[in-house]
PDB file of C-alpha atoms in Angstrom:
ATOM      1  CA  MET A   1       2.251  28.203 -39.582  1.00 51.00           C
ATOM      2  CA  PRO A   2       3.179  27.325 -35.936  1.00 55.00           C
ATOM      3  CA  ASN A   3       0.460  29.678 -34.693  1.00 56.00           C
ATOM      4  CA  SER A   4      -2.020  27.974 -36.992  1.00 52.00           C
ATOM      5  CA  ASN A   5      -1.105  24.524 -35.617  1.00 53.00           C
ATOM      6  CA  ALA A   6      -1.403  25.733 -32.032  1.00 51.00           C
ATOM      7  CA  LYS A   7      -4.820  27.156 -32.770  1.00 51.00           C
ATOM      8  CA  LEU A   8      -5.852  23.878 -34.396  1.00 45.00           C
ATOM      9  CA  HIS A   9      -4.779  21.867 -31.332  1.00 51.00           C
ATOM     10  CA  SER A  10      -6.544  24.327 -29.053  1.00 53.00           C
ATOM     11  CA  ASN A  11      -9.746  24.015 -31.037  1.00 51.00           C
ATOM     12  CA  HIS A  12      -9.414  20.216 -30.934  1.00 53.00           C
ATOM     13  CA  ARG A  13      -9.025  20.217 -27.150  1.00 63.00           C
ATOM     14  CA  GLY A  14     -11.930  22.594 -26.825  1.00 61.00           C
ATOM     15  CA  GLY A  15     -14.052  20.313 -28.977  1.00 69.00           C
ATOM     16  CA  ARG A  16     -13.200  17.253 -26.882  1.00 81.00           C
ATOM     17  CA  GLU A  17     -14.014  19.118 -23.670  1.00 84.00           C
ATOM     18  CA  ALA A  18     -17.339  20.251 -25.069  1.00 85.00           C
ATOM     19  CA  SER A  19     -18.133  16.673 -26.096  1.00 88.00           C
ATOM     20  CA  ARG A  20     -17.218  15.385 -22.635  1.00 86.00           C
ATOM     21  CA  GLN A  21     -19.438  17.931 -20.946  1.00 90.00           C
ATOM     22  CA  GLU A  22     -22.301  17.124 -23.294  1.00 91.00           C
ATOM     23  CA  LEU A  23     -21.974  13.378 -22.607  1.00 92.00           C
ATOM     24  CA  VAL A  24     -21.819  13.980 -18.856  1.00 92.00           C
ATOM     25  CA  SER A  25     -24.898  16.201 -18.986  1.00 92.00           C
ATOM     26  CA  ARG A  26     -26.878  13.687 -21.037  1.00 94.00           C
ATOM     27  CA  SER A  27     -25.828  10.815 -18.775  1.00 93.00           C
ATOM     28  CA  LEU A  28     -26.941  12.719 -15.681  1.00 95.00           C
ATOM     29  CA  GLN A  29     -30.305  13.393 -17.286  1.00 95.00           C
ATOM     30  CA  SER A  30     -30.654   9.754 -18.299  1.00 95.00           C
ATOM     31  CA  ALA A  31     -29.727   8.599 -14.798  1.00 95.00           C
ATOM     32  CA  GLN A  32     -32.426  10.845 -13.327  1.00 95.00           C
ATOM     33  CA  HIS A  33     -35.046   9.540 -15.756  1.00 96.00           C
ATOM     34  CA  CYS A  34     -34.056   5.958 -14.890  1.00 96.00           C
ATOM     35  CA  LEU A  35     -34.405   6.674 -11.180  1.00 95.00           C
ATOM     36  CA  GLU A  36     -37.862   8.113 -11.735  1.00 95.00           C
ATOM     37  CA  SER A  37     -38.856   4.918 -13.548  1.00 95.00           C
ATOM     38  CA  GLN A  38     -37.049   2.799 -10.916  1.00 96.00           C
ATOM     39  CA  ASP A  39     -34.636   1.356 -13.460  1.00 96.00           C
ATOM     40  CA  PHE A  40     -31.830   1.322 -10.914  1.00 96.00           C
ATOM     41  CA  GLY A  41     -29.425  -0.862 -12.890  1.00 95.00           C
ATOM     42  CA  THR A  42     -29.342   1.501 -15.869  1.00 95.00           C
ATOM     43  CA  ALA A  43     -29.195   4.528 -13.579  1.00 96.00           C
ATOM     44  CA  TYR A  44     -26.192   2.988 -11.813  1.00 96.00           C
ATOM     45  CA  ALA A  45     -24.437   2.439 -15.150  1.00 95.00           C
ATOM     46  CA  HIS A  46     -25.023   6.087 -16.099  1.00 95.00           C
ATOM     47  CA  TYR A  47     -23.597   7.305 -12.799  1.00 96.00           C
ATOM     48  CA  LEU A  48     -20.509   5.136 -13.263  1.00 94.00           C
ATOM     49  CA  LEU A  49     -19.979   6.757 -16.648  1.00 93.00           C
ATOM     50  CA  VAL A  50     -20.459  10.240 -15.192  1.00 94.00           C
ATOM     51  CA  LEU A  51     -18.028   9.670 -12.337  1.00 94.00           C
ATOM     52  CA  ASN A  52     -15.382   8.227 -14.615  1.00 92.00           C
ATOM     53  CA  LEU A  53     -15.702  11.082 -17.106  1.00 91.00           C
ATOM     54  CA  ALA A  54     -16.103  13.825 -14.518  1.00 93.00           C
ATOM     55  CA  PRO A  55     -14.511  12.866 -11.191  1.00 92.00           C
ATOM     56  CA  GLU A  56     -14.909  16.493 -10.115  1.00 93.00           C
ATOM     57  CA  LEU A  57     -18.616  15.720  -9.637  1.00 94.00           C
ATOM     58  CA  LYS A  58     -18.019  13.080  -6.961  1.00 94.00           C
ATOM     59  CA  THR A  59     -19.141  15.293  -4.119  1.00 94.00           C
ATOM     60  CA  THR A  60     -22.131  16.655  -6.043  1.00 94.00           C
ATOM     61  CA  VAL A  61     -23.650  13.275  -6.972  1.00 95.00           C
ATOM     62  CA  LYS A  62     -22.449  11.279  -3.968  1.00 96.00           C
ATOM     63  CA  GLU A  63     -25.758  10.892  -2.131  1.00 95.00           C
ATOM     64  CA  THR A  64     -27.728  10.114  -5.282  1.00 96.00           C
ATOM     65  CA  PHE A  65     -25.081   7.618  -6.361  1.00 96.00           C
ATOM     66  CA  GLN A  66     -25.262   5.900  -2.964  1.00 96.00           C
ATOM     67  CA  PHE A  67     -29.050   5.680  -3.181  1.00 96.00           C
ATOM     68  CA  THR A  68     -28.815   4.209  -6.687  1.00 97.00           C
ATOM     69  CA  LEU A  69     -26.145   1.704  -5.652  1.00 96.00           C
ATOM     70  CA  PHE A  70     -28.137   0.482  -2.656  1.00 96.00           C
ATOM     71  CA  LYS A  71     -31.361   0.083  -4.638  1.00 96.00           C
ATOM     72  CA  TRP A  72     -29.570  -1.763  -7.446  1.00 96.00           C
ATOM     73  CA  ALA A  73     -27.787  -3.963  -4.902  1.00 95.00           C
ATOM     74  CA  GLU A  74     -31.152  -4.903  -3.365  1.00 94.00           C
ATOM     75  CA  GLU A  75     -32.388  -6.020  -6.784  1.00 94.00           C
ATOM     76  CA  LEU A  76     -29.237  -8.014  -7.474  1.00 94.00           C
ATOM     77  CA  ASP A  77     -29.541  -9.647  -4.062  1.00 91.00           C
ATOM     78  CA  SER A  78     -33.160 -10.633  -4.691  1.00 91.00           C
ATOM     79  CA  LEU A  79     -32.123 -12.130  -8.040  1.00 91.00           C
ATOM     80  CA  ALA A  80     -29.230 -14.028  -6.376  1.00 88.00           C
ATOM     81  CA  ARG A  81     -26.756 -12.240  -8.670  1.00 91.00           C
ATOM     82  CA  ILE A  82     -24.178 -12.224  -5.917  1.00 90.00           C
ATOM     83  CA  GLN A  83     -21.089 -11.728  -8.043  1.00 91.00           C
ATOM     84  CA  ASP A  84     -22.671  -8.768  -9.832  1.00 93.00           C
ATOM     85  CA  LEU A  85     -23.573  -7.292  -6.453  1.00 94.00           C
ATOM     86  CA  PHE A  86     -20.003  -7.556  -5.206  1.00 91.00           C
ATOM     87  CA  ASN A  87     -18.689  -6.143  -8.484  1.00 93.00           C
ATOM     88  CA  CYS A  88     -20.904  -3.075  -8.034  1.00 95.00           C
ATOM     89  CA  TYR A  89     -19.602  -2.480  -4.524  1.00 95.00           C
ATOM     90  CA  GLU A  90     -16.016  -2.919  -5.673  1.00 94.00           C
ATOM     91  CA  GLN A  91     -16.610  -0.321  -8.392  1.00 95.00           C
ATOM     92  CA  ALA A  92     -18.232   2.014  -5.881  1.00 96.00           C
ATOM     93  CA  LEU A  93     -15.357   1.648  -3.416  1.00 95.00           C
ATOM     94  CA  GLU A  94     -12.852   2.386  -6.159  1.00 94.00           C
ATOM     95  CA  LEU A  95     -14.646   5.680  -6.679  1.00 95.00           C
ATOM     96  CA  TYR A  96     -15.271   6.342  -2.967  1.00 96.00           C
ATOM     97  CA  PRO A  97     -12.626   4.316  -1.088  1.00 94.00           C
ATOM     98  CA  ASN A  98     -13.163   6.188   2.184  1.00 94.00           C
ATOM     99  CA  ASP A  99     -16.945   6.267   2.225  1.00 96.00           C
ATOM    100  CA  GLU A 100     -18.189   4.823   5.512  1.00 96.00           C
ATOM    101  CA  VAL A 101     -21.785   4.441   4.278  1.00 96.00           C
ATOM    102  CA  ILE A 102     -20.773   2.258   1.329  1.00 97.00           C
ATOM    103  CA  CYS A 103     -18.422   0.212   3.533  1.00 96.00           C
ATOM    104  CA  ASN A 104     -21.210  -0.364   6.054  1.00 96.00           C
ATOM    105  CA  SER A 105     -23.670  -1.387   3.351  1.00 96.00           C
ATOM    106  CA  MET A 106     -21.148  -3.814   1.847  1.00 95.00           C
ATOM    107  CA  GLY A 107     -20.690  -5.314   5.311  1.00 93.00           C
ATOM    108  CA  GLU A 108     -24.439  -5.753   5.727  1.00 94.00           C
ATOM    109  CA  HIS A 109     -24.685  -7.734   2.494  1.00 93.00           C
ATOM    110  CA  LEU A 110     -21.707  -9.897   3.454  1.00 91.00           C
ATOM    111  CA  PHE A 111     -23.177 -10.568   6.898  1.00 88.00           C
ATOM    112  CA  ARG A 112     -26.547 -11.639   5.483  1.00 88.00           C
ATOM    113  CA  MET A 113     -24.743 -14.018   3.124  1.00 87.00           C
ATOM    114  CA  GLY A 114     -22.826 -15.614   5.986  1.00 81.00           C
ATOM    115  CA  PHE A 115     -19.425 -13.983   5.359  1.00 84.00           C
ATOM    116  CA  ARG A 116     -19.217 -12.692   8.918  1.00 80.00           C
ATOM    117  CA  ASP A 117     -15.483 -12.260   9.238  1.00 77.00           C
ATOM    118  CA  GLU A 118     -15.340 -10.279   5.994  1.00 83.00           C
ATOM    119  CA  ALA A 119     -18.379  -8.252   7.069  1.00 87.00           C
ATOM    120  CA  ALA A 120     -16.657  -7.351  10.325  1.00 84.00           C
ATOM    121  CA  GLY A 121     -13.747  -5.918   8.351  1.00 85.00           C
ATOM    122  CA  TYR A 122     -16.022  -3.540   6.437  1.00 91.00           C
ATOM    123  CA  PHE A 123     -17.945  -2.540   9.574  1.00 91.00           C
ATOM    124  CA  HIS A 124     -14.676  -1.862  11.369  1.00 88.00           C
ATOM    125  CA  LYS A 125     -13.401   0.255   8.478  1.00 91.00           C
ATOM    126  CA  ALA A 126     -16.649   2.253   8.507  1.00 94.00           C
ATOM    127  CA  VAL A 127     -16.275   2.921  12.233  1.00 91.00           C
ATOM    128  CA  LYS A 128     -12.644   3.945  11.770  1.00 90.00           C
ATOM    129  CA  LEU A 129     -13.658   6.365   9.025  1.00 93.00           C
ATOM    130  CA  ASN A 130     -16.453   7.814  11.158  1.00 94.00           C
ATOM    131  CA  PRO A 131     -16.385   6.913  14.875  1.00 90.00           C
ATOM    132  CA  ASP A 132     -19.808   8.550  15.312  1.00 92.00           C
ATOM    133  CA  PHE A 133     -21.495   6.347  12.689  1.00 94.00           C
ATOM    134  CA  ALA A 134     -24.030   4.609  14.938  1.00 92.00           C
ATOM    135  CA  ASP A 135     -25.227   2.011  12.393  1.00 93.00           C
ATOM    136  CA  ALA A 136     -21.686   0.815  11.669  1.00 92.00           C
ATOM    137  CA  LYS A 137     -20.828   0.607  15.378  1.00 90.00           C
ATOM    138  CA  GLU A 138     -23.951  -1.425  16.073  1.00 90.00           C
ATOM    139  CA  ASN A 139     -23.218  -3.721  13.134  1.00 90.00           C
ATOM    140  CA  PHE A 140     -19.611  -4.257  14.197  1.00 87.00           C
ATOM    141  CA  TYR A 141     -20.549  -5.193  17.756  1.00 81.00           C
ATOM    142  CA  ARG A 142     -23.303  -7.449  16.451  1.00 80.00           C
ATOM    143  CA  VAL A 143     -20.990  -9.396  14.161  1.00 81.00           C
ATOM    144  CA  ALA A 144     -18.325  -9.491  16.865  1.00 73.00           C
ATOM    145  CA  ASN A 145     -20.798 -11.275  19.125  1.00 69.00           C
ATOM    146  CA  TRP A 146     -21.143 -13.935  16.439  1.00 68.00           C
ATOM    147  CA  LEU A 147     -17.425 -14.335  15.945  1.00 62.00           C
ATOM    148  CA  VAL A 148     -15.886 -13.880  19.367  1.00 60.00           C
ATOM    149  CA  GLU A 149     -16.256 -17.189  21.107  1.00 53.00           C
ATOM    150  CA  ARG A 150     -18.085 -17.134  24.430  1.00 48.00           C
ATOM    151  CA  TRP A 151     -15.206 -18.960  26.153  1.00 43.00           C
ATOM    152  CA  HIS A 152     -13.040 -15.954  25.346  1.00 53.00           C
ATOM    153  CA  PHE A 153     -15.211 -13.657  27.452  1.00 52.00           C
ATOM    154  CA  ILE A 154     -15.175 -16.211  30.250  1.00 49.00           C
ATOM    155  CA  MET A 155     -11.379 -16.388  30.088  1.00 54.00           C
ATOM    156  CA  LEU A 156     -11.006 -12.598  30.171  1.00 57.00           C
ATOM    157  CA  ASN A 157     -13.072 -12.441  33.365  1.00 59.00           C
ATOM    158  CA  ASP A 158     -11.289 -15.350  35.060  1.00 63.00           C
ATOM    159  CA  ALA A 159      -8.978 -13.447  37.420  1.00 70.00           C
ATOM    160  CA  LYS A 160      -7.335 -16.581  38.839  1.00 77.00           C
ATOM    161  CA  ARG A 161      -6.552 -17.965  35.399  1.00 77.00           C
ATOM    162  CA  ASN A 162      -5.169 -14.656  34.154  1.00 79.00           C
ATOM    163  CA  LEU A 163      -3.022 -14.218  37.241  1.00 83.00           C
ATOM    164  CA  THR A 164      -1.549 -17.688  36.654  1.00 86.00           C
ATOM    165  CA  TYR A 165      -0.678 -16.771  33.058  1.00 86.00           C
ATOM    166  CA  LEU A 166       0.767 -13.445  34.147  1.00 88.00           C
ATOM    167  CA  ARG A 167       3.042 -15.059  36.723  1.00 91.00           C
ATOM    168  CA  ALA A 168       4.195 -17.763  34.311  1.00 92.00           C
ATOM    169  CA  ILE A 169       5.033 -15.169  31.649  1.00 93.00           C
ATOM    170  CA  GLN A 170       6.775 -12.948  34.194  1.00 94.00           C
ATOM    171  CA  ASN A 171       8.916 -15.885  35.354  1.00 93.00           C
ATOM    172  CA  ALA A 172       9.870 -16.763  31.778  1.00 93.00           C
ATOM    173  CA  VAL A 173      10.759 -13.177  30.852  1.00 93.00           C
ATOM    174  CA  ARG A 174      12.749 -12.632  34.034  1.00 92.00           C
ATOM    175  CA  SER A 175      14.613 -15.860  33.314  1.00 92.00           C
ATOM    176  CA  GLY A 176      15.885 -14.420  30.048  1.00 92.00           C
ATOM    177  CA  SER A 177      13.091 -14.796  27.457  1.00 91.00           C
ATOM    178  CA  LYS A 178      13.140 -11.304  26.023  1.00 91.00           C
ATOM    179  CA  SER A 179      11.376 -11.927  22.699  1.00 94.00           C
ATOM    180  CA  VAL A 180       7.865 -13.380  22.714  1.00 95.00           C
ATOM    181  CA  LEU A 181       5.434 -14.717  20.096  1.00 94.00           C
ATOM    182  CA  ASP A 182       1.751 -14.965  21.040  1.00 93.00           C
ATOM    183  CA  ILE A 183      -0.067 -17.471  18.804  1.00 90.00           C
ATOM    184  CA  GLY A 184      -3.797 -16.817  18.425  1.00 87.00           C
ATOM    185  CA  THR A 185      -3.623 -13.620  20.433  1.00 87.00           C
ATOM    186  CA  GLY A 186      -7.379 -12.979  20.635  1.00 82.00           C
ATOM    187  CA  THR A 187      -7.746  -9.655  22.443  1.00 81.00           C
ATOM    188  CA  GLY A 188      -3.979  -9.463  22.982  1.00 88.00           C
ATOM    189  CA  ILE A 189      -4.038 -10.087  26.725  1.00 87.00           C
ATOM    190  CA  LEU A 190      -1.044 -12.469  26.812  1.00 92.00           C
ATOM    191  CA  SER A 191       0.995 -10.153  24.603  1.00 94.00           C
ATOM    192  CA  MET A 192       0.328  -7.273  26.963  1.00 92.00           C
ATOM    193  CA  PHE A 193       1.293  -9.481  29.908  1.00 93.00           C
ATOM    194  CA  ALA A 194       4.604 -10.190  28.156  1.00 94.00           C
ATOM    195  CA  LYS A 195       5.285  -6.531  27.477  1.00 94.00           C
ATOM    196  CA  LYS A 196       4.423  -5.494  31.017  1.00 92.00           C
ATOM    197  CA  ALA A 197       6.701  -8.247  32.288  1.00 93.00           C
ATOM    198  CA  GLY A 198       9.610  -6.579  30.496  1.00 94.00           C
ATOM    199  CA  ALA A 199       9.921  -8.431  27.173  1.00 94.00           C
ATOM    200  CA  SER A 200      11.918  -6.390  24.681  1.00 94.00           C
ATOM    201  CA  PHE A 201      10.091  -7.641  21.591  1.00 94.00           C
ATOM    202  CA  VAL A 202       6.528  -8.949  21.466  1.00 96.00           C
ATOM    203  CA  TYR A 203       4.867 -10.350  18.336  1.00 96.00           C
ATOM    204  CA  ALA A 204       1.286 -11.591  18.139  1.00 94.00           C
ATOM    205  CA  CYS A 205      -0.537 -13.394  15.329  1.00 93.00           C
ATOM    206  CA  GLU A 206      -4.281 -13.801  14.874  1.00 90.00           C
ATOM    207  CA  LEU A 207      -6.056 -15.532  11.995  1.00 85.00           C
ATOM    208  CA  SER A 208      -9.549 -14.111  12.578  1.00 80.00           C
ATOM    209  CA  LYS A 209      -9.931 -10.686  10.988  1.00 78.00           C
ATOM    210  CA  THR A 210     -12.410  -9.641  13.666  1.00 73.00           C
ATOM    211  CA  MET A 211     -10.206 -10.697  16.563  1.00 80.00           C
ATOM    212  CA  TYR A 212      -7.193  -9.092  14.887  1.00 86.00           C
ATOM    213  CA  GLU A 213      -9.052  -5.769  14.658  1.00 83.00           C
ATOM    214  CA  LEU A 214     -10.236  -6.087  18.252  1.00 81.00           C
ATOM    215  CA  ALA A 215      -6.693  -6.808  19.389  1.00 86.00           C
ATOM    216  CA  ARG A 216      -5.465  -3.698  17.592  1.00 88.00           C
ATOM    217  CA  ASP A 217      -8.061  -1.592  19.398  1.00 85.00           C
ATOM    218  CA  VAL A 218      -7.328  -3.145  22.793  1.00 84.00           C
ATOM    219  CA  VAL A 219      -3.559  -2.790  22.387  1.00 90.00           C
ATOM    220  CA  ALA A 220      -3.952   0.819  21.240  1.00 89.00           C
ATOM    221  CA  ALA A 221      -6.249   1.590  24.174  1.00 83.00           C
ATOM    222  CA  ASN A 222      -3.433   0.389  26.452  1.00 86.00           C
ATOM    223  CA  ASN A 223      -0.871   2.543  24.599  1.00 90.00           C
ATOM    224  CA  MET A 224       1.098  -0.475  23.401  1.00 92.00           C
ATOM    225  CA  GLU A 225       0.545  -0.256  19.641  1.00 91.00           C
ATOM    226  CA  ARG A 226       4.210   0.637  19.102  1.00 92.00           C
ATOM    227  CA  GLU A 227       5.474  -2.079  21.421  1.00 94.00           C
ATOM    228  CA  ILE A 228       3.476  -5.097  20.214  1.00 95.00           C
ATOM    229  CA  LYS A 229       3.596  -6.092  16.557  1.00 96.00           C
ATOM    230  CA  LEU A 230       0.269  -7.620  15.502  1.00 95.00           C
ATOM    231  CA  LEU A 231       0.159  -9.927  12.487  1.00 95.00           C
ATOM    232  CA  HIS A 232      -3.054 -10.913  10.695  1.00 93.00           C
ATOM    233  CA  LEU A 233      -1.629 -14.321   9.867  1.00 90.00           C
ATOM    234  CA  LYS A 234      -1.877 -17.990  10.640  1.00 86.00           C
ATOM    235  CA  SER A 235       1.126 -18.929  12.747  1.00 84.00           C
ATOM    236  CA  LEU A 236       2.174 -21.497  10.153  1.00 85.00           C
ATOM    237  CA  ASP A 237       2.563 -18.669   7.633  1.00 89.00           C
ATOM    238  CA  ILE A 238       4.966 -16.570   9.706  1.00 90.00           C
ATOM    239  CA  GLU A 239       8.358 -16.243   8.029  1.00 91.00           C
ATOM    240  CA  ILE A 240      11.714 -14.922   9.238  1.00 90.00           C
ATOM    241  CA  PRO A 241      12.741 -12.191   8.524  1.00 89.00           C
ATOM    242  CA  LYS A 242       9.681 -11.248   6.439  1.00 92.00           C
ATOM    243  CA  HIS A 243       7.282 -10.987   9.391  1.00 93.00           C
ATOM    244  CA  ILE A 244       9.515 -11.119  12.460  1.00 92.00           C
ATOM    245  CA  PRO A 245      13.236 -10.306  12.357  1.00 91.00           C
ATOM    246  CA  GLU A 246      14.531 -13.400  14.172  1.00 89.00           C
ATOM    247  CA  ARG A 247      13.597 -16.417  16.236  1.00 90.00           C
ATOM    248  CA  VAL A 248      11.854 -15.682  19.528  1.00 92.00           C
ATOM    249  CA  SER A 249      12.818 -17.051  22.926  1.00 91.00           C
ATOM    250  CA  LEU A 250       9.267 -17.671  24.206  1.00 92.00           C
ATOM    251  CA  VAL A 251       5.996 -18.792  22.607  1.00 91.00           C
ATOM    252  CA  VAL A 252       2.694 -18.335  24.426  1.00 91.00           C
ATOM    253  CA  THR A 253      -0.765 -19.439  23.297  1.00 86.00           C
ATOM    254  CA  GLU A 254      -4.305 -19.829  24.580  1.00 77.00           C
ATOM    255  CA  THR A 255      -5.870 -21.761  21.683  1.00 64.00           C
ATOM    256  CA  VAL A 256      -7.668 -24.356  23.777  1.00 53.00           C
ATOM    257  CA  ASP A 257     -11.211 -24.371  22.353  1.00 48.00           C
ATOM    258  CA  ALA A 258     -12.593 -26.392  19.445  1.00 42.00           C
ATOM    259  CA  GLY A 259     -11.008 -23.884  17.083  1.00 45.00           C
ATOM    260  CA  LEU A 260      -7.623 -25.480  17.670  1.00 43.00           C
ATOM    261  CA  PHE A 261      -8.521 -28.054  15.031  1.00 42.00           C
ATOM    262  CA  GLY A 262      -8.926 -25.273  12.476  1.00 43.00           C
ATOM    263  CA  GLU A 263      -5.701 -23.534  13.468  1.00 47.00           C
ATOM    264  CA  GLY A 264      -3.949 -26.861  13.926  1.00 52.00           C
ATOM    265  CA  ILE A 265      -2.405 -26.214  17.329  1.00 53.00           C
ATOM    266  CA  VAL A 266      -0.073 -29.199  17.208  1.00 53.00           C
ATOM    267  CA  GLU A 267       1.235 -28.187  13.787  1.00 57.00           C
ATOM    268  CA  SER A 268       1.479 -24.561  14.959  1.00 58.00           C
ATOM    269  CA  LEU A 269       3.576 -25.429  17.979  1.00 57.00           C
ATOM    270  CA  ILE A 270       5.811 -27.775  15.986  1.00 60.00           C
ATOM    271  CA  HIS A 271       6.302 -25.019  13.406  1.00 57.00           C
ATOM    272  CA  ALA A 272       7.053 -22.510  16.171  1.00 57.00           C
ATOM    273  CA  TRP A 273       9.573 -24.884  17.753  1.00 58.00           C
ATOM    274  CA  GLU A 274      11.330 -25.705  14.476  1.00 59.00           C
ATOM    275  CA  HIS A 275      11.293 -22.329  12.782  1.00 62.00           C
ATOM    276  CA  LEU A 276      10.430 -19.488  15.161  1.00 59.00           C
ATOM    277  CA  LEU A 277      11.760 -20.442  18.582  1.00 63.00           C
ATOM    278  CA  LEU A 278      15.376 -20.204  19.663  1.00 61.00           C
ATOM    279  CA  GLN A 279      16.786 -23.669  20.196  1.00 54.00           C
ATOM    280  CA  PRO A 280      18.462 -24.533  23.531  1.00 54.00           C
ATOM    281  CA  LYS A 281      22.219 -24.893  23.266  1.00 50.00           C
TER     282      LYS A 281
END
């Protein structure tokens, strides 16, 4: 009797596997027919079913799935079905979370819709996944030009201004300020000044996703990624010890453009003084 039961279960499993394979095969055929008739929405639905039933086919159908996704996304965009478009990309990225082509395409849609900071995040991820992906690199630099304020480039090339900041930070660190918080770090230049001046602990926060990613790259290029802790946060949201272990002894900032009204520089500095900065005894 036990052998009979085992055989029954084996036959049942075999039957389910055969049914799965049959459904996958039929869905692939249907998807191909839909592509030939340019019914991209139905083809996309068939490919979703295939990939969920047979994840082992991900590599095999990847390029065709991408083509189908992009064509269907174009239709959804033209119909102003924005939420459906984003849902499709979210589904695709669940299946292919490390696909630079899908990330880049998602970024392109976000950029056209005006979500430039979010687009930059997807372009940056695509470049990280494939540093030789020319389209993603071009897109990232293009969106960065939209987001990185022109005054920031002027500031970075102002040698006299930077030297003044460097000396001020050096004086503060040498006077005993060994832990530093850089509010609105931008490219991370003030944080790097603090570290080079001898600060033991340097923390930097940046609200803009694009600037945060740029700061990470700049800090890494200067071999300081282990010495400067970058936070993608508004300064008002920094908590002790959740984000930084204790109060710092020096706060530096260069938020002097019109964006200070968005960051709320007065509120940020008051918050830093009350909650993040060591109080004089």
